[in-house]
CSV table of N, CA, C and O in Angstrom, one decimal:
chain,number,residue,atom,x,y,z
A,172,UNK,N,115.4,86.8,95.8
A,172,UNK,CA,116.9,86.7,95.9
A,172,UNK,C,117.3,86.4,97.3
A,172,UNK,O,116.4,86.6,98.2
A,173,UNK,N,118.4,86.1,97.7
A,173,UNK,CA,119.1,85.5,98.8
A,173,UNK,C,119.7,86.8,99.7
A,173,UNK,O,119.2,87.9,99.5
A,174,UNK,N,120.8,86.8,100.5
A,174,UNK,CA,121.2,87.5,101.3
A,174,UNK,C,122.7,88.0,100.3
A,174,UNK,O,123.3,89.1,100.5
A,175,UNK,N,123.0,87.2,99.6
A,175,UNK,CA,124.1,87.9,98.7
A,175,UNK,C,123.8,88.2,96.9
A,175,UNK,O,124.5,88.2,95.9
A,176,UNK,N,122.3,88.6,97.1
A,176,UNK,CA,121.2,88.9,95.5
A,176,UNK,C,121.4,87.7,94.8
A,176,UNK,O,121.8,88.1,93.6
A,177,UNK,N,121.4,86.5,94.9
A,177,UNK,CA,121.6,85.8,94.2
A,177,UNK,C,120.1,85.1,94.2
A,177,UNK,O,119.6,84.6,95.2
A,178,UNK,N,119.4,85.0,92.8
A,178,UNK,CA,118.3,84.1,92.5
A,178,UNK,C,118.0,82.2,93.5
A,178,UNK,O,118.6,81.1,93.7
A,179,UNK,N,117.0,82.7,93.8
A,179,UNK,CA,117.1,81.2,95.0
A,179,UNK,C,115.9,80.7,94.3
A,179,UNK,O,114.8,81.1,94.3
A,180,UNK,N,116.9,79.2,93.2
A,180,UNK,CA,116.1,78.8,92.6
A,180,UNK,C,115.4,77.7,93.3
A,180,UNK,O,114.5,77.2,92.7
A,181,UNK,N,115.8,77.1,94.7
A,181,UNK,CA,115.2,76.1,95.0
A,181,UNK,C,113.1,76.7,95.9
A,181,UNK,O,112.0,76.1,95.8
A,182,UNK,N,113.3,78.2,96.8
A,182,UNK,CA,112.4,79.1,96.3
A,182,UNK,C,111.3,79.1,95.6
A,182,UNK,O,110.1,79.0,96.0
A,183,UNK,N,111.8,79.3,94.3
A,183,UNK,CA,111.2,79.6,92.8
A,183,UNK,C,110.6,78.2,92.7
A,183,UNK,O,109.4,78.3,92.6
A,184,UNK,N,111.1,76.8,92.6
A,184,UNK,CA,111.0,75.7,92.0
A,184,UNK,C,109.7,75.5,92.9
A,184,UNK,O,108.6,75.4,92.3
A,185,UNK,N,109.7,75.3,94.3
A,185,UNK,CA,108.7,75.3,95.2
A,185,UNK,C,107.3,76.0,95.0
A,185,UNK,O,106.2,75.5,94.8
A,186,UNK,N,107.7,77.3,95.0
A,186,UNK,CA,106.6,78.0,94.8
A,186,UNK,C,105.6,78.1,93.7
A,186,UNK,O,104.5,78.5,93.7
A,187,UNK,N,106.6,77.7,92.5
A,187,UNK,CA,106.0,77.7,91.2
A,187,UNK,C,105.1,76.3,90.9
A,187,UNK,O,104.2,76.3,90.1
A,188,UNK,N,105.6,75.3,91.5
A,188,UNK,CA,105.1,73.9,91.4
A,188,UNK,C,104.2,73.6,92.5
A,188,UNK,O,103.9,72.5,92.8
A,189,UNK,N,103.7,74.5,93.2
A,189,UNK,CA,102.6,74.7,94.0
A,189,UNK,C,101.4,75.2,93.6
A,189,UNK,O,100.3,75.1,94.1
A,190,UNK,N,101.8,75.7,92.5
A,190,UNK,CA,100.2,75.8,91.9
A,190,UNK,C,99.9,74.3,90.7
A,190,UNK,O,100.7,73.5,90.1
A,191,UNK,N,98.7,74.3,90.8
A,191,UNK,CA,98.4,73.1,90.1
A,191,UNK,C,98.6,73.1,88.6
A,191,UNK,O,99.2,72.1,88.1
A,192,UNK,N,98.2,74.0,88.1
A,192,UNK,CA,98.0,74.4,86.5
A,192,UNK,C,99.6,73.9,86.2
A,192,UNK,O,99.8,73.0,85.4
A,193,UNK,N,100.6,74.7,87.0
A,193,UNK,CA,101.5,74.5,86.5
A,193,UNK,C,102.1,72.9,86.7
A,193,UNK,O,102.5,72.0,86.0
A,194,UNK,N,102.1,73.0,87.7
A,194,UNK,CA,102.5,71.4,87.9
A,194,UNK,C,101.9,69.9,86.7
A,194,UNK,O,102.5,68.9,86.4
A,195,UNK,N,100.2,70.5,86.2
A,195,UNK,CA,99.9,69.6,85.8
A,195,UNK,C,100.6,69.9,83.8
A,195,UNK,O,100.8,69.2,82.9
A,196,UNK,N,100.6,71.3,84.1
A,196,UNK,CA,101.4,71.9,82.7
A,196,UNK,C,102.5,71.0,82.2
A,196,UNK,O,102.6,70.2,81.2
A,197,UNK,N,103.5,71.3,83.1
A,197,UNK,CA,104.8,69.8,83.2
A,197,UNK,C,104.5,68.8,83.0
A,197,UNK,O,104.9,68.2,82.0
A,198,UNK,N,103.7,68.4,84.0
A,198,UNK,CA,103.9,67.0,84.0
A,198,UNK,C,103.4,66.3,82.6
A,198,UNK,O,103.9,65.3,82.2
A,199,UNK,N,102.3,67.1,81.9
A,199,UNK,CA,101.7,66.5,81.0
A,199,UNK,C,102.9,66.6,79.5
A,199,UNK,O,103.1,65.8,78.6
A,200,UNK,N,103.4,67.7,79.7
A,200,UNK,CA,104.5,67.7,78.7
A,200,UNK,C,105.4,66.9,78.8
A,200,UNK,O,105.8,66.6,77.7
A,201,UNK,N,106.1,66.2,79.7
A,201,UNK,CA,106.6,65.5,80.3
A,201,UNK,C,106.1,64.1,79.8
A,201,UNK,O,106.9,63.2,79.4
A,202,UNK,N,105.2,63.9,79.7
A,202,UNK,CA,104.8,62.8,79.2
A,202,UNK,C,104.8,62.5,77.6
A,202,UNK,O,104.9,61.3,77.3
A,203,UNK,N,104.6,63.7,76.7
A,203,UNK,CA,105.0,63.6,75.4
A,203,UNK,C,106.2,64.0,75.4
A,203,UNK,O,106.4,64.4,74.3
A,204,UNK,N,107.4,64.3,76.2
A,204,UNK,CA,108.9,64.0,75.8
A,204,UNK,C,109.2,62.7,76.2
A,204,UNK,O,110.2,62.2,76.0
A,205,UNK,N,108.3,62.2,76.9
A,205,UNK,CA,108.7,60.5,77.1
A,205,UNK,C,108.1,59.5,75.9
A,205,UNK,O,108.6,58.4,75.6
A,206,UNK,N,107.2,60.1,75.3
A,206,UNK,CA,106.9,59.2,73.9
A,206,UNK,C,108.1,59.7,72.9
A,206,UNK,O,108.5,59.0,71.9
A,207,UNK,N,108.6,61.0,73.2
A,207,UNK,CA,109.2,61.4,72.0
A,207,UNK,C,110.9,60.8,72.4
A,207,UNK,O,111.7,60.6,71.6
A,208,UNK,N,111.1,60.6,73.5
A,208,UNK,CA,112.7,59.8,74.0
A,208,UNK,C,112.6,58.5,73.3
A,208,UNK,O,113.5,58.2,72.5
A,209,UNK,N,111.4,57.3,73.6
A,209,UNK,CA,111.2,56.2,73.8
A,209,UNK,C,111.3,56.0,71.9
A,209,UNK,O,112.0,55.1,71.5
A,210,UNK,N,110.7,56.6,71.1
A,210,UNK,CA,110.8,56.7,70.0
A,210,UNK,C,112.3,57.7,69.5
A,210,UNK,O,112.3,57.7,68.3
A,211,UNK,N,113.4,58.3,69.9
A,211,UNK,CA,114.4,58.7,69.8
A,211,UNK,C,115.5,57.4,70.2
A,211,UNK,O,116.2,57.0,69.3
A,212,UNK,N,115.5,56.7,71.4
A,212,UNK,CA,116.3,55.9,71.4
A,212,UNK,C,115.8,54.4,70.3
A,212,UNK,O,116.6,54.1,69.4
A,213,UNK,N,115.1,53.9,70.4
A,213,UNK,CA,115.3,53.3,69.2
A,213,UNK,C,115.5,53.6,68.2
A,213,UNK,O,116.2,52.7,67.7
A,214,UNK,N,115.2,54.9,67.1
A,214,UNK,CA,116.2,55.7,66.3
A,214,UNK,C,117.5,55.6,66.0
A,214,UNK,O,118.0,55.2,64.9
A,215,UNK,N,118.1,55.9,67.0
A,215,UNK,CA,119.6,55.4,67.5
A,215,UNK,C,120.2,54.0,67.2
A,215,UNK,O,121.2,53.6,66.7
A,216,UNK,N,119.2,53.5,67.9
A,216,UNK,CA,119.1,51.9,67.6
A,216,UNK,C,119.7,51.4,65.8
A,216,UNK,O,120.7,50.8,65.3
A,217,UNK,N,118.2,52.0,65.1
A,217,UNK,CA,118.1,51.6,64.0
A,217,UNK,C,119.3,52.2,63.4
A,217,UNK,O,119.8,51.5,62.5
A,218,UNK,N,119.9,53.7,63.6
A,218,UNK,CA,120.9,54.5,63.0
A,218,UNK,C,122.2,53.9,62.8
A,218,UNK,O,122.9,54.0,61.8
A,219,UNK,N,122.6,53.2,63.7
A,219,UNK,CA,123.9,52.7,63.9
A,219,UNK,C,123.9,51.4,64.0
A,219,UNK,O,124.8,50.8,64.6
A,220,UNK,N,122.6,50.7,63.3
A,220,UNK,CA,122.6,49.2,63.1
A,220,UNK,C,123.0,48.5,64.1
A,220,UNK,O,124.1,47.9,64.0
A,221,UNK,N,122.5,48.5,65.1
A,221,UNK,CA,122.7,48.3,66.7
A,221,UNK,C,121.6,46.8,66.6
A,221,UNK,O,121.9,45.8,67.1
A,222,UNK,N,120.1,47.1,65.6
A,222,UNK,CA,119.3,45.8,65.5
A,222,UNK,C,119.5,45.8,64.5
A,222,UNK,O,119.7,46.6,63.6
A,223,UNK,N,119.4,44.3,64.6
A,223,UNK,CA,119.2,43.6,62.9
A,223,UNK,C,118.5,42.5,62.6
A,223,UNK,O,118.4,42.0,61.5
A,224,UNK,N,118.0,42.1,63.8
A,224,UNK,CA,117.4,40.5,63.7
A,224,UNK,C,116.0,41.1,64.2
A,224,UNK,O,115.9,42.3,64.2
A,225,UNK,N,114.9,40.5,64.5
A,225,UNK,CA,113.1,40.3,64.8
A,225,UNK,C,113.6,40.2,66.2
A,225,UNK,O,113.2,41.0,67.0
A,226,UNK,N,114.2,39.4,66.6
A,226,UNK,CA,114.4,39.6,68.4
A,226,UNK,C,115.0,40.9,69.2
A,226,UNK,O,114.7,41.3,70.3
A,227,UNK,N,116.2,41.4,68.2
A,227,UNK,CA,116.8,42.5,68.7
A,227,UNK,C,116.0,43.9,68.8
A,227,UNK,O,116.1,44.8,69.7
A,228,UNK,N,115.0,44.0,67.4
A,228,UNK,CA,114.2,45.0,67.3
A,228,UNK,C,113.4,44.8,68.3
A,228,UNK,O,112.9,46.0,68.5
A,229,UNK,N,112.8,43.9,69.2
A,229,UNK,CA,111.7,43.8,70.5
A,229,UNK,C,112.3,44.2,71.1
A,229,UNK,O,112.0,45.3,71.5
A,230,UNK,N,113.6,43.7,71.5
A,230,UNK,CA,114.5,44.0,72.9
A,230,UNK,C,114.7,45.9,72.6
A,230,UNK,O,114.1,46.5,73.5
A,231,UNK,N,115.3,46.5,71.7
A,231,UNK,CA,115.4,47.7,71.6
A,231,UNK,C,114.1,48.4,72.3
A,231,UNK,O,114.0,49.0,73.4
A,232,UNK,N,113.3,48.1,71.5
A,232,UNK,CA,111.4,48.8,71.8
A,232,UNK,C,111.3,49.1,73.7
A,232,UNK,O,110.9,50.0,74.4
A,233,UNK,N,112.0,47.6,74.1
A,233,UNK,CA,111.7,47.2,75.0
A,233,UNK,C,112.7,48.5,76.4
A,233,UNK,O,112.2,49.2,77.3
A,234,UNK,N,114.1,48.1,75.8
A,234,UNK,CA,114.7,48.9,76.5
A,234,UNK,C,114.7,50.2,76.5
A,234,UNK,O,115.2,50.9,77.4
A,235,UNK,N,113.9,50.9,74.9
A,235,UNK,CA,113.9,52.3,74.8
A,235,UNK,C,112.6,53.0,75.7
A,235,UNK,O,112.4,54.1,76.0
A,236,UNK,N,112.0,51.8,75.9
A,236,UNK,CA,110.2,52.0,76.9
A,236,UNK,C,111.0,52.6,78.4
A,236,UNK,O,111.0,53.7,78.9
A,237,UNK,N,111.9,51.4,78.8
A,237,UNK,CA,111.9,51.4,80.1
A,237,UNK,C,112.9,52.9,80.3
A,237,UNK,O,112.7,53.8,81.1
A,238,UNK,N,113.8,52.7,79.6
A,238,UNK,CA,115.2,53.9,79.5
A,238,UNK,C,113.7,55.6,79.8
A,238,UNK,O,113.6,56.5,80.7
A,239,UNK,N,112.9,55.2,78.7
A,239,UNK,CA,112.1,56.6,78.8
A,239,UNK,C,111.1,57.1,79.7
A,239,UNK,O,110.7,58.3,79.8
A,240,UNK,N,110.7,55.8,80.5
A,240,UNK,CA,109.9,55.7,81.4
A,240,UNK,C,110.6,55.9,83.3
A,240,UNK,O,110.3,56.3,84.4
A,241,UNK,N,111.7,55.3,82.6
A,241,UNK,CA,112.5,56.3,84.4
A,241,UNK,C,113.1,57.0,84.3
A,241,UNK,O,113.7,57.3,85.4
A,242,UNK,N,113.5,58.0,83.1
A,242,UNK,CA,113.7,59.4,83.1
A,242,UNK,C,112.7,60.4,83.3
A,242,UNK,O,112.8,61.5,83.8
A,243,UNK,N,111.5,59.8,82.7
A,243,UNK,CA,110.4,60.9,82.8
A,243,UNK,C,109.6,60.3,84.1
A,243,UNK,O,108.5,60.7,84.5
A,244,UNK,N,110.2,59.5,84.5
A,244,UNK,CA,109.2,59.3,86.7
A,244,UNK,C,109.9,60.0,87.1
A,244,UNK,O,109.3,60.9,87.7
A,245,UNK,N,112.1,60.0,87.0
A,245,UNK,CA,112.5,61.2,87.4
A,245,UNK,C,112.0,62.6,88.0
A,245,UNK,O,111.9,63.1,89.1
A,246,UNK,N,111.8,62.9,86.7
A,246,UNK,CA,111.4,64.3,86.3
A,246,UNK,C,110.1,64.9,87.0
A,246,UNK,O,109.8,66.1,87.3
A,247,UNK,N,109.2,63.7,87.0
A,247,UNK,CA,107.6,63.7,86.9
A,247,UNK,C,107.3,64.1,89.0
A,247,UNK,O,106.4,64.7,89.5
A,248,UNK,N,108.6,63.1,89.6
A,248,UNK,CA,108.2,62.9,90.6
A,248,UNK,C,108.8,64.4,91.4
A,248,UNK,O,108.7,64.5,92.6
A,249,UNK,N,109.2,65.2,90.8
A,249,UNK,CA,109.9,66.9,91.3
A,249,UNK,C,108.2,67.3,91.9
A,249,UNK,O,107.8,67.3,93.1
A,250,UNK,N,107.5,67.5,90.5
A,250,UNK,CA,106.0,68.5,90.5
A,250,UNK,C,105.3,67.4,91.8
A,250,UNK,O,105.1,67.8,92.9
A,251,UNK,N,105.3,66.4,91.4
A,251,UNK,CA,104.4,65.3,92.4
A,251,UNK,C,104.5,65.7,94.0
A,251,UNK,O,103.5,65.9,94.7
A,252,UNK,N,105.9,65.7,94.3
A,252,UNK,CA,106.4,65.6,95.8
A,252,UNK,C,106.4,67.6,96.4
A,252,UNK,O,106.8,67.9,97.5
A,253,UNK,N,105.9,68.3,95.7
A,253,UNK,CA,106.2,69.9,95.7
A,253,UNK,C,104.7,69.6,95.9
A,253,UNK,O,104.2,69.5,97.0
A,254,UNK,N,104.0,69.4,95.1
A,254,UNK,CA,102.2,69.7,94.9
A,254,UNK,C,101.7,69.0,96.1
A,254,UNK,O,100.9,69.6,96.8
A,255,UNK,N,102.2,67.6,96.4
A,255,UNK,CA,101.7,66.9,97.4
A,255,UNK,C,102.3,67.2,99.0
A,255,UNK,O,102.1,66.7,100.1
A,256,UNK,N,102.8,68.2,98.7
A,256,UNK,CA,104.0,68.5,100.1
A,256,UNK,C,104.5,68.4,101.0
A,256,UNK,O,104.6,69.0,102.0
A,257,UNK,N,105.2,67.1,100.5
A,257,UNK,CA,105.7,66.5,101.0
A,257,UNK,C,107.4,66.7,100.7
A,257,UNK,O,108.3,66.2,101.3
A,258,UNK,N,107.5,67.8,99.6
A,258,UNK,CA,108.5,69.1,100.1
A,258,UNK,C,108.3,70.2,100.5
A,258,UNK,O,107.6,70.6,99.6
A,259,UNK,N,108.4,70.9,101.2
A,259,UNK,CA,108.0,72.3,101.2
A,259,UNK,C,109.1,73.0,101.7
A,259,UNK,O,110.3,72.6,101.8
A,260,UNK,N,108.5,74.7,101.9
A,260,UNK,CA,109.6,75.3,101.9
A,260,UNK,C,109.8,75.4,104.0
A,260,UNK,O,110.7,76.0,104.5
């Protein structure tokens, strides 16, 4: 905790993403919520008849890859830049 007891989660985030197990824990989960996003936004797609043609269904596939793949670099590059330390405390 801090100087007014308050939880110092940036601290916590550091210290915890310094060990490896955990970092590679994340990250690999991380990687099956990016197959499970990439497969959720086209879902969506198909739910609200958003495709309807053979070209639109590529383009969806296409955009739900990339939509899922820079949310989970996002996420991915926190453990990366803590482990490689090139944040530290």
């Amino acid at each position: 905790t801090d100087e007014k007891h308050r939880f110092d989660v940036y601290f916590m985030i550091i210290r915890n993403f310094s060990d490896g197990f955990i970092s590679l824990t994340y990250i690999i989960s991380l990687l099956c919520l990016g197959i499970h996003l990439s497969h959720a936004f086209f879902s969506v797609c198909q739910t609200f008849s958003i495709i309807n043609t053979h070209n639109a269904i590529h383009k969806a596939r296409k955009i739900s890859m990339i939509a899922s793949i820079v949310i989970i670099t996002g996420y991915i590059l926190i453990p990366l830049t803590i482990f490689m330390e090139i944040i530290s405390l």
